[in-house]
JSON list of C-alpha atoms in Angstrom, two decimals:
[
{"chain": "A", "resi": 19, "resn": "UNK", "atom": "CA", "xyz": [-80.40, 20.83, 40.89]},
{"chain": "A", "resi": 20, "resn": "UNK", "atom": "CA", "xyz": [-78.17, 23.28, 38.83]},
{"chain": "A", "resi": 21, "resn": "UNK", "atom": "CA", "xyz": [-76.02, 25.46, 40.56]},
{"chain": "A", "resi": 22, "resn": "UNK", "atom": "CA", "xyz": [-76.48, 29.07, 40.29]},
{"chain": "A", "resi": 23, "resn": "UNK", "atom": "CA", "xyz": [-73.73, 31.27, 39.45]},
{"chain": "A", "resi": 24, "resn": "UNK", "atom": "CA", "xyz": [-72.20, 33.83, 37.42]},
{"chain": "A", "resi": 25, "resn": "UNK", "atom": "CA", "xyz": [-69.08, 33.33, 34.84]},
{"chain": "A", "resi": 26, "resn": "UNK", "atom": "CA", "xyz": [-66.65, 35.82, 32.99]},
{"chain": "A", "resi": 27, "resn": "UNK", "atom": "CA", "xyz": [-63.31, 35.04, 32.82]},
{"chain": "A", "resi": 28, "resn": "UNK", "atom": "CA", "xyz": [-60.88, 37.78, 33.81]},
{"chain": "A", "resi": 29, "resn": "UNK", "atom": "CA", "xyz": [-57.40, 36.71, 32.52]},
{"chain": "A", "resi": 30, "resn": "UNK", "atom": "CA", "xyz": [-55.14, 39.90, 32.19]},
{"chain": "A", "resi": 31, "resn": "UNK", "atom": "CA", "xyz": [-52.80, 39.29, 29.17]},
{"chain": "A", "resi": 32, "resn": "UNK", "atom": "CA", "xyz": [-50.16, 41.55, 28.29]},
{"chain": "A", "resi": 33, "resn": "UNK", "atom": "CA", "xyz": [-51.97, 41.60, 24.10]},
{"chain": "A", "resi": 34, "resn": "UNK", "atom": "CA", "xyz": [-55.62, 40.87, 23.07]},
{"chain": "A", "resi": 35, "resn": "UNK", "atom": "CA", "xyz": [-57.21, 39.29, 20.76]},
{"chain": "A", "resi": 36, "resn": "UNK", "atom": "CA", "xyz": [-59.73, 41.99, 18.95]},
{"chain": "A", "resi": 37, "resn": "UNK", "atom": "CA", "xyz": [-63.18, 41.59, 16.78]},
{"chain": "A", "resi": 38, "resn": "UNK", "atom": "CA", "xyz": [-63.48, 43.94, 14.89]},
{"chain": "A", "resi": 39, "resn": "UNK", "atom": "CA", "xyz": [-66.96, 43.72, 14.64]},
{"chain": "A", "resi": 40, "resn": "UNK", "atom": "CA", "xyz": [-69.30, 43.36, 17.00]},
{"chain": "A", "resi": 41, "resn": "UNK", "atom": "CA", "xyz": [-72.97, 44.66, 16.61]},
{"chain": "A", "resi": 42, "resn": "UNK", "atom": "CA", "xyz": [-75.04, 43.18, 19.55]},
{"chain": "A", "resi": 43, "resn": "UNK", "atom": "CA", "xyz": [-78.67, 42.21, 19.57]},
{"chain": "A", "resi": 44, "resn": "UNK", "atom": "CA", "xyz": [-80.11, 41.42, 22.71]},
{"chain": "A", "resi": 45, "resn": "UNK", "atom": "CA", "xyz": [-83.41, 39.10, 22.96]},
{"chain": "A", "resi": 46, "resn": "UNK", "atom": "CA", "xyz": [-85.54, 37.20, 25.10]},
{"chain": "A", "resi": 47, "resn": "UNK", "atom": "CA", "xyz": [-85.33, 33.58, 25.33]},
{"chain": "A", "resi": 48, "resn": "UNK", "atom": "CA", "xyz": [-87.60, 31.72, 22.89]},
{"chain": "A", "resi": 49, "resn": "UNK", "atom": "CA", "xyz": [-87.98, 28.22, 21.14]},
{"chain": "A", "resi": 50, "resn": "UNK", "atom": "CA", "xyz": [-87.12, 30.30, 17.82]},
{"chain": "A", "resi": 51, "resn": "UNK", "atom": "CA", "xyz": [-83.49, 30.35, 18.85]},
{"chain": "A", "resi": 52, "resn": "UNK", "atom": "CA", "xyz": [-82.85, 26.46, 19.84]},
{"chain": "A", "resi": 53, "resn": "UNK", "atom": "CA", "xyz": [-80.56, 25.24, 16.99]},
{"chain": "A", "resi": 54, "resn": "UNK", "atom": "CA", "xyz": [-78.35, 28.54, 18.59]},
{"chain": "A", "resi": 55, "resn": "UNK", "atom": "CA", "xyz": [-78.88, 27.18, 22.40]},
{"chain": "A", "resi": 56, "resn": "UNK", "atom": "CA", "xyz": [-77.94, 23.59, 21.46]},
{"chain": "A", "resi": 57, "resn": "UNK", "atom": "CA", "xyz": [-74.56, 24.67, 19.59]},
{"chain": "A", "resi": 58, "resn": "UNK", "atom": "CA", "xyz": [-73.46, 27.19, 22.50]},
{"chain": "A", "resi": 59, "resn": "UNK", "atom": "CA", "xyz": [-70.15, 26.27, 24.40]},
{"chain": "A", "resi": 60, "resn": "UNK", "atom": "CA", "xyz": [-69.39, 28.12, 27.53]},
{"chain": "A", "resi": 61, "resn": "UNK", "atom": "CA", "xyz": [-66.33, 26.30, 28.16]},
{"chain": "A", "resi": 62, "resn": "UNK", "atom": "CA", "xyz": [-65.26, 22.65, 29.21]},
{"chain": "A", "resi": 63, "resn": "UNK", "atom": "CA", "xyz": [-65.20, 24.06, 32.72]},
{"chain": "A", "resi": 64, "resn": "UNK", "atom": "CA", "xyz": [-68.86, 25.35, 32.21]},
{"chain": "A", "resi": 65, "resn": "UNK", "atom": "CA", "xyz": [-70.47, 22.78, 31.61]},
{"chain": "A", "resi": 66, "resn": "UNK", "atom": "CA", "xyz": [-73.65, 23.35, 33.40]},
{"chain": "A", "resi": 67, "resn": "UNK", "atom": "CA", "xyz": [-73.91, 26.20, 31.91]},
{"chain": "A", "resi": 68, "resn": "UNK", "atom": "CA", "xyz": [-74.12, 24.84, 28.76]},
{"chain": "A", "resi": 69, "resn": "UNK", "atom": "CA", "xyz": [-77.00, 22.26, 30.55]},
{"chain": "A", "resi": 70, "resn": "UNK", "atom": "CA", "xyz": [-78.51, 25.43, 32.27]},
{"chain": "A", "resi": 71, "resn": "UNK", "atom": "CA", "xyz": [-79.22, 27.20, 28.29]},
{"chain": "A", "resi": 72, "resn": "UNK", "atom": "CA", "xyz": [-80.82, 24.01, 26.64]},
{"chain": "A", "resi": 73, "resn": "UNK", "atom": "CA", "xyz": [-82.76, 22.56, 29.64]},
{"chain": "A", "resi": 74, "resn": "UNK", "atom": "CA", "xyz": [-83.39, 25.12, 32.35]},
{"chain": "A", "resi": 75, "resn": "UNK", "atom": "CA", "xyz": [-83.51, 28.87, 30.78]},
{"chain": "A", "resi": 76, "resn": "UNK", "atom": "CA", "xyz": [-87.26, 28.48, 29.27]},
{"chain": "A", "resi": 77, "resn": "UNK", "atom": "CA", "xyz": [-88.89, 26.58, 32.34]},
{"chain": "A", "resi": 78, "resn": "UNK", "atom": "CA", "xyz": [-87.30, 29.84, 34.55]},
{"chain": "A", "resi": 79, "resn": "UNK", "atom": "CA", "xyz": [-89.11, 31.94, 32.28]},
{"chain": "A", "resi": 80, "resn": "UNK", "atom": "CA", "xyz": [-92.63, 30.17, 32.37]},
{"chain": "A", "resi": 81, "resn": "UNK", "atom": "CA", "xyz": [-92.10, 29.41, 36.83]},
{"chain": "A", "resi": 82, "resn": "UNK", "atom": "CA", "xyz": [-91.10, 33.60, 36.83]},
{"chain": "A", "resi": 83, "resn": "UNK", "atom": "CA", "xyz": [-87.28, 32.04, 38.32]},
{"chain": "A", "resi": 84, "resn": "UNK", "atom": "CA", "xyz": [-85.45, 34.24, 36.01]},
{"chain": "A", "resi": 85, "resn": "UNK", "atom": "CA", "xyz": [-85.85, 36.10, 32.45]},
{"chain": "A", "resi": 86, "resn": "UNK", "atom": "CA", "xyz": [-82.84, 34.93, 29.81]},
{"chain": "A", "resi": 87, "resn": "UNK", "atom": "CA", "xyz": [-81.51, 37.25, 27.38]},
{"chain": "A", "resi": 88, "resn": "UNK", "atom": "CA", "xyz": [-79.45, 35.96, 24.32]},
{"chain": "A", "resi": 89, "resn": "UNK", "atom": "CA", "xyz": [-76.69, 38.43, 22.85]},
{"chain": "A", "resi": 90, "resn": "UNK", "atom": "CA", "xyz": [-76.32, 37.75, 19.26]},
{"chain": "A", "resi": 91, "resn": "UNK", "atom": "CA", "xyz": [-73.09, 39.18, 17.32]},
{"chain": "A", "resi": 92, "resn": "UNK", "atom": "CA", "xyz": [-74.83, 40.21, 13.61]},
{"chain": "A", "resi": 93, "resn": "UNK", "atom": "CA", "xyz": [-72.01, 40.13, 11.26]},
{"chain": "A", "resi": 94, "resn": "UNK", "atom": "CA", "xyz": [-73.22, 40.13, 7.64]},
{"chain": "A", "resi": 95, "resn": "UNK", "atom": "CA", "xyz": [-76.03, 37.51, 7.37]},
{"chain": "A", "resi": 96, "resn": "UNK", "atom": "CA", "xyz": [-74.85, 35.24, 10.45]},
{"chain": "A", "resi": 97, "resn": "UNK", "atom": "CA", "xyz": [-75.58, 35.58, 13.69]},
{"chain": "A", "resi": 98, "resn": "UNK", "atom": "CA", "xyz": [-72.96, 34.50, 16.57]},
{"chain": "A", "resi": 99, "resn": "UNK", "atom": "CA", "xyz": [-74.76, 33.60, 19.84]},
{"chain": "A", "resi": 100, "resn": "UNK", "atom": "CA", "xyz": [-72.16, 35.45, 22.34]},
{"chain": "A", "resi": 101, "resn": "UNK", "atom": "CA", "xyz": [-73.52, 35.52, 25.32]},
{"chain": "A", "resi": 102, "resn": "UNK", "atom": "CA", "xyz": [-76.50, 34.31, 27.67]},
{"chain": "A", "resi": 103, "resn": "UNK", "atom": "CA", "xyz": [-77.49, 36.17, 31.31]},
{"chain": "A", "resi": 104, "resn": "UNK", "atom": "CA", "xyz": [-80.46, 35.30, 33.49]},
{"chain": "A", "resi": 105, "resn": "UNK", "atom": "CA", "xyz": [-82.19, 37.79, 35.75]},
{"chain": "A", "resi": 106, "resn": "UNK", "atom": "CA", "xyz": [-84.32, 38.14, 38.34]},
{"chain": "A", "resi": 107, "resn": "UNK", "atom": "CA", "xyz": [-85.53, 40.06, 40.74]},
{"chain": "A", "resi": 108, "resn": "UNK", "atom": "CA", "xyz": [-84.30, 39.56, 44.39]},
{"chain": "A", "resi": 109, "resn": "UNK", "atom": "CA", "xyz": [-83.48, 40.90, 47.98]},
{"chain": "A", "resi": 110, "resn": "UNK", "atom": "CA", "xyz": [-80.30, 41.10, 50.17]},
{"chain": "A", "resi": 111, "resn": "UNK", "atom": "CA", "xyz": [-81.47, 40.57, 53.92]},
{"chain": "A", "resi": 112, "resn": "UNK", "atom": "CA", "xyz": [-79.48, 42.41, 55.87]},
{"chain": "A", "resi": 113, "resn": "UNK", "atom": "CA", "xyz": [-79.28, 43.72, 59.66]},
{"chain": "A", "resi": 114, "resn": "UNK", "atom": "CA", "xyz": [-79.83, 47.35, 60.26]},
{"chain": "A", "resi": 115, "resn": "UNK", "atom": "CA", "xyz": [-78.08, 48.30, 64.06]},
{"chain": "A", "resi": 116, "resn": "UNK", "atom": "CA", "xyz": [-78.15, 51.55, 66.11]},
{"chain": "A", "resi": 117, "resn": "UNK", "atom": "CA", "xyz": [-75.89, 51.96, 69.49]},
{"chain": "A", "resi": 118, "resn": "UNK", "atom": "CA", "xyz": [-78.57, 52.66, 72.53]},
{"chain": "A", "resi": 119, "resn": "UNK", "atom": "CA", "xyz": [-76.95, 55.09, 74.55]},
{"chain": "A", "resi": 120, "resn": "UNK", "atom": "CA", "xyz": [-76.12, 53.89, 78.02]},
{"chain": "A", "resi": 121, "resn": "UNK", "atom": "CA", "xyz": [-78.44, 55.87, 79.94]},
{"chain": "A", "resi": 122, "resn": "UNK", "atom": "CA", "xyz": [-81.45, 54.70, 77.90]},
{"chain": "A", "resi": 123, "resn": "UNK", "atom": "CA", "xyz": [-81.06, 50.96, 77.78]},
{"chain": "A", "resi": 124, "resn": "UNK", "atom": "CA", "xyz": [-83.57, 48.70, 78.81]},
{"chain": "A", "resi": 125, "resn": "UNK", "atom": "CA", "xyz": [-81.42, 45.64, 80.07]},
{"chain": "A", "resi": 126, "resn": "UNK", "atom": "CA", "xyz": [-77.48, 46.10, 80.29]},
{"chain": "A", "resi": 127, "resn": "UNK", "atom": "CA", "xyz": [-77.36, 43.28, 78.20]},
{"chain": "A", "resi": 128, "resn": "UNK", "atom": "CA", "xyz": [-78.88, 45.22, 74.84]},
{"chain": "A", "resi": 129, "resn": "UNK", "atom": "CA", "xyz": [-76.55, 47.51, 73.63]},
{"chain": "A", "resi": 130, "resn": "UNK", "atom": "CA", "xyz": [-78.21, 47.86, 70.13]},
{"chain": "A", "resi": 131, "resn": "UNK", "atom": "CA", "xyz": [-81.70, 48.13, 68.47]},
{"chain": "A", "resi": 132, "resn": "UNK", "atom": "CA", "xyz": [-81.45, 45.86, 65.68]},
{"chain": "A", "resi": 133, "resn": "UNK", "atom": "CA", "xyz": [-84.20, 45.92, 62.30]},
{"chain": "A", "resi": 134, "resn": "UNK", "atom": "CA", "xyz": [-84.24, 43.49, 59.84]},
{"chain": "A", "resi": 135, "resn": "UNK", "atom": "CA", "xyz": [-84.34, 44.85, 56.59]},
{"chain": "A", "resi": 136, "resn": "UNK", "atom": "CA", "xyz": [-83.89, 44.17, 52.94]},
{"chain": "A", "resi": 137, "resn": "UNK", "atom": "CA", "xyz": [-82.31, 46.00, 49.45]},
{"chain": "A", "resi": 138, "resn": "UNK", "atom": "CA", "xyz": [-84.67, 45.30, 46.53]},
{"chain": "A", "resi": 139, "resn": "UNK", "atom": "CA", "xyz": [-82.23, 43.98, 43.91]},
{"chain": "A", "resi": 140, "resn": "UNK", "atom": "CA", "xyz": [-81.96, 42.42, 40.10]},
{"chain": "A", "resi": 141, "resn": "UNK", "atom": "CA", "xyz": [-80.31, 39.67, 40.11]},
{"chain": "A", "resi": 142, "resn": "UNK", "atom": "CA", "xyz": [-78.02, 38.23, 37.50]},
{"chain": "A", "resi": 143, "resn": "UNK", "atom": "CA", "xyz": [-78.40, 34.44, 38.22]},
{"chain": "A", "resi": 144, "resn": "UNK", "atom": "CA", "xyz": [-76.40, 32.96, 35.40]},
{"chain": "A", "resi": 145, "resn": "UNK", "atom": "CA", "xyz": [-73.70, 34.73, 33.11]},
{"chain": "A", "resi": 146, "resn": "UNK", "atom": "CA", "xyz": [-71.61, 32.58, 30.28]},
{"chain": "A", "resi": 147, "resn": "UNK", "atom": "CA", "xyz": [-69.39, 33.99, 27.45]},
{"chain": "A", "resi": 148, "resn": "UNK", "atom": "CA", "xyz": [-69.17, 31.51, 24.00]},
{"chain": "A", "resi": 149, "resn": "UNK", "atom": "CA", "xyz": [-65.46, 30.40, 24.17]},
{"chain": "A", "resi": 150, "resn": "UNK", "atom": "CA", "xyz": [-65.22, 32.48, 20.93]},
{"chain": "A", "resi": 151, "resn": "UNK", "atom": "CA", "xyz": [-65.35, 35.48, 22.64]},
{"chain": "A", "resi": 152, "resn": "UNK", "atom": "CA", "xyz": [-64.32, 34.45, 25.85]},
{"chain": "A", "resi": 153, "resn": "UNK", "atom": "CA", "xyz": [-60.92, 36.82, 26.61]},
{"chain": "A", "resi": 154, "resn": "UNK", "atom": "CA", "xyz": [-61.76, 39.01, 23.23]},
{"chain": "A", "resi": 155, "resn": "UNK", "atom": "CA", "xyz": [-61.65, 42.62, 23.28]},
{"chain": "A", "resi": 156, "resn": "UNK", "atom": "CA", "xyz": [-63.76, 44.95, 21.18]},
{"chain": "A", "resi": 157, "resn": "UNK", "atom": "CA", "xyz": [-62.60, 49.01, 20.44]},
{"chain": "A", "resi": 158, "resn": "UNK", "atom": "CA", "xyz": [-65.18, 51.43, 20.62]},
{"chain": "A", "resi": 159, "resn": "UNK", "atom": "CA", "xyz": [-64.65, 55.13, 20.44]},
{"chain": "A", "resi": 160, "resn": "UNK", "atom": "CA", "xyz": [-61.04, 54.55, 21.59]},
{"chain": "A", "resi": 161, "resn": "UNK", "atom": "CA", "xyz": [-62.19, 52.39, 24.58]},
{"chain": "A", "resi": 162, "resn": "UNK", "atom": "CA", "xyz": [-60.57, 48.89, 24.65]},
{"chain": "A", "resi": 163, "resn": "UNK", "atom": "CA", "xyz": [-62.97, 46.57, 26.53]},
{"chain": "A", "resi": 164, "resn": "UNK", "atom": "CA", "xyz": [-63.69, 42.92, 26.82]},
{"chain": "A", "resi": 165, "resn": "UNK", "atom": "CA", "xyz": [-66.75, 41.65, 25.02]},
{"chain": "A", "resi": 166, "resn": "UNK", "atom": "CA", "xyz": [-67.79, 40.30, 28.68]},
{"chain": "A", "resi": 167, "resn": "UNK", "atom": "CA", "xyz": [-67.59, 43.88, 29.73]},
{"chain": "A", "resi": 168, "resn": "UNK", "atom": "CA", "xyz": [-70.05, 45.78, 27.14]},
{"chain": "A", "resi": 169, "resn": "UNK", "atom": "CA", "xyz": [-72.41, 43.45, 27.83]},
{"chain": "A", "resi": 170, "resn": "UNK", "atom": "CA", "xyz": [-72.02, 43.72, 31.52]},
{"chain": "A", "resi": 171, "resn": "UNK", "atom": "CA", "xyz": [-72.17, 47.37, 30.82]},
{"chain": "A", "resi": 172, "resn": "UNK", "atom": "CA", "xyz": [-75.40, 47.10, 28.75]},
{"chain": "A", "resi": 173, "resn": "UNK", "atom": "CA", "xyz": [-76.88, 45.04, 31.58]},
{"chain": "A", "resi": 174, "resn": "UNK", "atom": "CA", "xyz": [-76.42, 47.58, 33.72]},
{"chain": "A", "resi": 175, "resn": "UNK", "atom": "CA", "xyz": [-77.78, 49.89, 31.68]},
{"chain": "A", "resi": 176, "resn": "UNK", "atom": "CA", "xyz": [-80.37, 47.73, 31.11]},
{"chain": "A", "resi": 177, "resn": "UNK", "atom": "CA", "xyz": [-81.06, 47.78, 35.47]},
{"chain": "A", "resi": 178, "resn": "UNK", "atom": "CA", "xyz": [-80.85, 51.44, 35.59]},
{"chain": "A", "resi": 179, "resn": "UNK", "atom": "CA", "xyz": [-84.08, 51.99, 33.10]},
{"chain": "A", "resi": 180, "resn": "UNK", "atom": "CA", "xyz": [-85.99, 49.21, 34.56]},
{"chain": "A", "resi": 181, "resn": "UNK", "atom": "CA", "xyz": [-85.40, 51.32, 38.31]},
{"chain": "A", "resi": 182, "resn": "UNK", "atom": "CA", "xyz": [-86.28, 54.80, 36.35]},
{"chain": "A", "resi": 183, "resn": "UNK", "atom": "CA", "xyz": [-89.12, 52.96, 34.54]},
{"chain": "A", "resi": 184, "resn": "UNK", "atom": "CA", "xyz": [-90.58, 49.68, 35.81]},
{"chain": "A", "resi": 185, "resn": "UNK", "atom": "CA", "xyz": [-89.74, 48.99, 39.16]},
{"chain": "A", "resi": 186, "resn": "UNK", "atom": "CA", "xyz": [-88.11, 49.96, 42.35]},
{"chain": "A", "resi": 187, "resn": "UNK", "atom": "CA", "xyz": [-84.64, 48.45, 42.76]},
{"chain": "A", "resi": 188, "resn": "UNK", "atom": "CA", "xyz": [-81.46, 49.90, 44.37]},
{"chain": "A", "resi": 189, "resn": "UNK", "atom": "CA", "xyz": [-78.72, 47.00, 43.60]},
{"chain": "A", "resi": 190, "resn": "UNK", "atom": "CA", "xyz": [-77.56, 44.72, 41.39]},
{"chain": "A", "resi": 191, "resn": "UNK", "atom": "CA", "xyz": [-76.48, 41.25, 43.21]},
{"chain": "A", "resi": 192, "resn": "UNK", "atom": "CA", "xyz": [-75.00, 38.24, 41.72]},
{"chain": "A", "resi": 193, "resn": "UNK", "atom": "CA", "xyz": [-72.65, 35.52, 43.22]},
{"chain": "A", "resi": 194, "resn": "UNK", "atom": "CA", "xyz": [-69.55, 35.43, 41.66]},
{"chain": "A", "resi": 195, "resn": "UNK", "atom": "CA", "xyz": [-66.85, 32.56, 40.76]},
{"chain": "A", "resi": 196, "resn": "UNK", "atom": "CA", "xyz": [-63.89, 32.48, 42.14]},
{"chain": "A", "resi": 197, "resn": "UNK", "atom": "CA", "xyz": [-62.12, 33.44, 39.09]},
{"chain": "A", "resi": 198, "resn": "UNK", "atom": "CA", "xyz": [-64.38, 36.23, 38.19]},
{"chain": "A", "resi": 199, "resn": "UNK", "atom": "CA", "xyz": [-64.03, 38.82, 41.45]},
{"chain": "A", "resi": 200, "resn": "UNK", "atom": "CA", "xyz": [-61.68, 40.67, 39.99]},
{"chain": "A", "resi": 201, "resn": "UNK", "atom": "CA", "xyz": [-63.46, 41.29, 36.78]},
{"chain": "A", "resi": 202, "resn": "UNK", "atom": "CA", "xyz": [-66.15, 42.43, 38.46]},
{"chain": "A", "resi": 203, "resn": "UNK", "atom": "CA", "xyz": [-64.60, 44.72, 41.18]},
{"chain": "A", "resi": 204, "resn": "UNK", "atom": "CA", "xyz": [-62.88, 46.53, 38.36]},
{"chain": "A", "resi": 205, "resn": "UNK", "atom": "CA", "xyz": [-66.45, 47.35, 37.09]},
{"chain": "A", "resi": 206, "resn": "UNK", "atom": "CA", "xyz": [-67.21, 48.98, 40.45]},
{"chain": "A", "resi": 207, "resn": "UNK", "atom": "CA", "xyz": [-68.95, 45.49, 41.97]},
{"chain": "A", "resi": 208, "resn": "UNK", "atom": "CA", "xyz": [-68.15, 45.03, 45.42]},
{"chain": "A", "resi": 209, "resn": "UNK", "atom": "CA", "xyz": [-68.76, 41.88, 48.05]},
{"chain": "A", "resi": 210, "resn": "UNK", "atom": "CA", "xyz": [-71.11, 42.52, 50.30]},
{"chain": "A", "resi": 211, "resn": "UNK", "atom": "CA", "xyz": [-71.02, 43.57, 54.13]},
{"chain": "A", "resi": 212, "resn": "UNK", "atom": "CA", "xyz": [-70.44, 41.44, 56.73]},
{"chain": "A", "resi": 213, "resn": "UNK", "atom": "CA", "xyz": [-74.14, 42.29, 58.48]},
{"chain": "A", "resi": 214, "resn": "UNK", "atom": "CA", "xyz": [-75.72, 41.49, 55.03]},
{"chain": "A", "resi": 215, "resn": "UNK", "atom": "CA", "xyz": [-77.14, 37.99, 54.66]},
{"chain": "A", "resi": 216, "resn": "UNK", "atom": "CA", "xyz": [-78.05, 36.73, 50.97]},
{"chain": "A", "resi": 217, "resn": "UNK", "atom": "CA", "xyz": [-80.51, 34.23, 50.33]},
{"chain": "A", "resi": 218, "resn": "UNK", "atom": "CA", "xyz": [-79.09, 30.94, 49.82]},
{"chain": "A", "resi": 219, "resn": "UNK", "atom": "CA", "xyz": [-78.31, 29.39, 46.81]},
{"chain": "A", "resi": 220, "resn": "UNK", "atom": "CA", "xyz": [-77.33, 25.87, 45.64]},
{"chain": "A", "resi": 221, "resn": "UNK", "atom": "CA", "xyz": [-73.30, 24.51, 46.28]},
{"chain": "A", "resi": 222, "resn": "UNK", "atom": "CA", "xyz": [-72.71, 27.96, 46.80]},
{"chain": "A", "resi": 223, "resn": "UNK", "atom": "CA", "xyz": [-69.77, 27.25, 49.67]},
{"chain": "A", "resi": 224, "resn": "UNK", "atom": "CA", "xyz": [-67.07, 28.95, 46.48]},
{"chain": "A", "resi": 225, "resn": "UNK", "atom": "CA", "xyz": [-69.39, 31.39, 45.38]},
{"chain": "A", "resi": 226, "resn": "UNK", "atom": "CA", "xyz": [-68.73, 35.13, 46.62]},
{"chain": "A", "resi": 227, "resn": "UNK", "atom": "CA", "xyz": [-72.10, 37.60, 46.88]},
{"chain": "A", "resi": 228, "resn": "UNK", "atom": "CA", "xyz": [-71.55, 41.07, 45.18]},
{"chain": "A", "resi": 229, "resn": "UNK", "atom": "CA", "xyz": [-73.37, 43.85, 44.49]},
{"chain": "A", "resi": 230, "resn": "UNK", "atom": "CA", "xyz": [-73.41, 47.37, 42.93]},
{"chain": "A", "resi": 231, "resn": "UNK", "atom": "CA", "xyz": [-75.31, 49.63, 44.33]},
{"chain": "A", "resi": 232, "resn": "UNK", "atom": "CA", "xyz": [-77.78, 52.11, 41.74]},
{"chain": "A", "resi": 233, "resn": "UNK", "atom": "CA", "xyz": [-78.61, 54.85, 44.42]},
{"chain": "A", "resi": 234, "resn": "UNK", "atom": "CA", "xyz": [-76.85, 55.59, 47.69]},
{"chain": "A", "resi": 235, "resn": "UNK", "atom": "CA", "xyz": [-78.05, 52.65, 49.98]},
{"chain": "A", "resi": 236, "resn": "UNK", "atom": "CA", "xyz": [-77.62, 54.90, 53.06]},
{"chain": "A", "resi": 237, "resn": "UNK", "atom": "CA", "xyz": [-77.32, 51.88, 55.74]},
{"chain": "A", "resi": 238, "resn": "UNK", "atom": "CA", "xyz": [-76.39, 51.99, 59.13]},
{"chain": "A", "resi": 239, "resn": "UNK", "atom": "CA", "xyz": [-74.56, 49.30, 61.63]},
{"chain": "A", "resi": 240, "resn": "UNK", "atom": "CA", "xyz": [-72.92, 50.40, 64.54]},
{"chain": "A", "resi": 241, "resn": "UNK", "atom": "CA", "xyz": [-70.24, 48.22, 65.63]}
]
């Protein structure tokens, strides 16, 4: 079974390599677009996810596992497949705990209430960058960004108008590699709370659970 993850690299160099071009189209998954899936290279480390585009993406969509998006680059009359993500929507379990106060305890043993309770989320199951623009950056109205970063921006974006429009979510979650935590802490991602308790996922013993939270979660755990 494929592992689920998330990959960006998140080298710091002291000079980047720039495109000077980059004019992304996002689309849905489709059979249209194979020729583009088969020739996509995420990376001799990345194997799977390579594997995950040509074998796996379409049966998530038609099982309701997970929506993949394709980010084209349209330069002239080619068309660069960039990127892939995968979402889903999702839930991070976690334990909600308030202090009883001494003279109101039942048993001198329970010193808390405890509720279990749950942040509706989106998911971003699987992330990979083309090794062409793996570590590239793009300018764009004198901001200097990774390509990996506009389109984790434009996912975002792309979270916040599904919660305004579509449906009630207050996170984004994803599991991160390793290498990747600092990439995404820098774009305000943080690893989740020790009273929070993700759903499991496969070989994910490496793998560290982050989200970023759309709307003040306003949770509560007394210690």
């Amino acid at each position: 079974m494929l592992r689920l993850a998330v990959y960006l690299s998140a080298v710091k160099k002291s000079s980047h390599t720039y495109i000077k071009e980059f004019d992304p189209q996002v689309v849905v998954i489709s059979p249209e677009y194979d020729e583009s899936l088969r020739t996509f290279d995420a990376g001799i480390n990345n194997l799977s996810f390579n594997q995950f585009l040509t074998t796996d993406a379409i049966k998530y969509l038609s099982s309701g596992d997970g929506v993949t998006y394709l980010v084209f680059n349209n330069i002239g009359t080619s068309k660069d497949l960039v990127a892939y993500y995968t979402l889903s929507s999702g839930a991070i379990p976690y334990v909600e705990r308030w202090a009883i106060p001494e003279d109101e305890r039942t048993s001198p043993d329970k010193k808390y209430d405890e509720y279990q309770c749950g942040i509706s989320t989106i998911e971003i199951k699987m992330f990979a960058v083309s090794t062409k623009y793996q570590d590239v950056f793009y300018r764009f109205e004198g901001e200097d960004l990774p390509v990996a970063a506009w389109i984790l921006r434009s996912i975002i974006d792309q979270a916040n108008e599904m919660m305004q429009h579509n449906l009630g979510i207050k996170a984004i979650f994803l599991q991160s590699v390793p290498d990747a935590i600092e990439f995404y802490q820098l774009n305000k991602f943080e690893k989740i709370y020790e009273y929070m308790n993700p759903f499991s996922t496969i070989d994910s013993d490496d793998l560290t659970p982050m989200l970023l939270a759309l709307v003040n979660l306003d949770l509560h755990y007394d210690s």
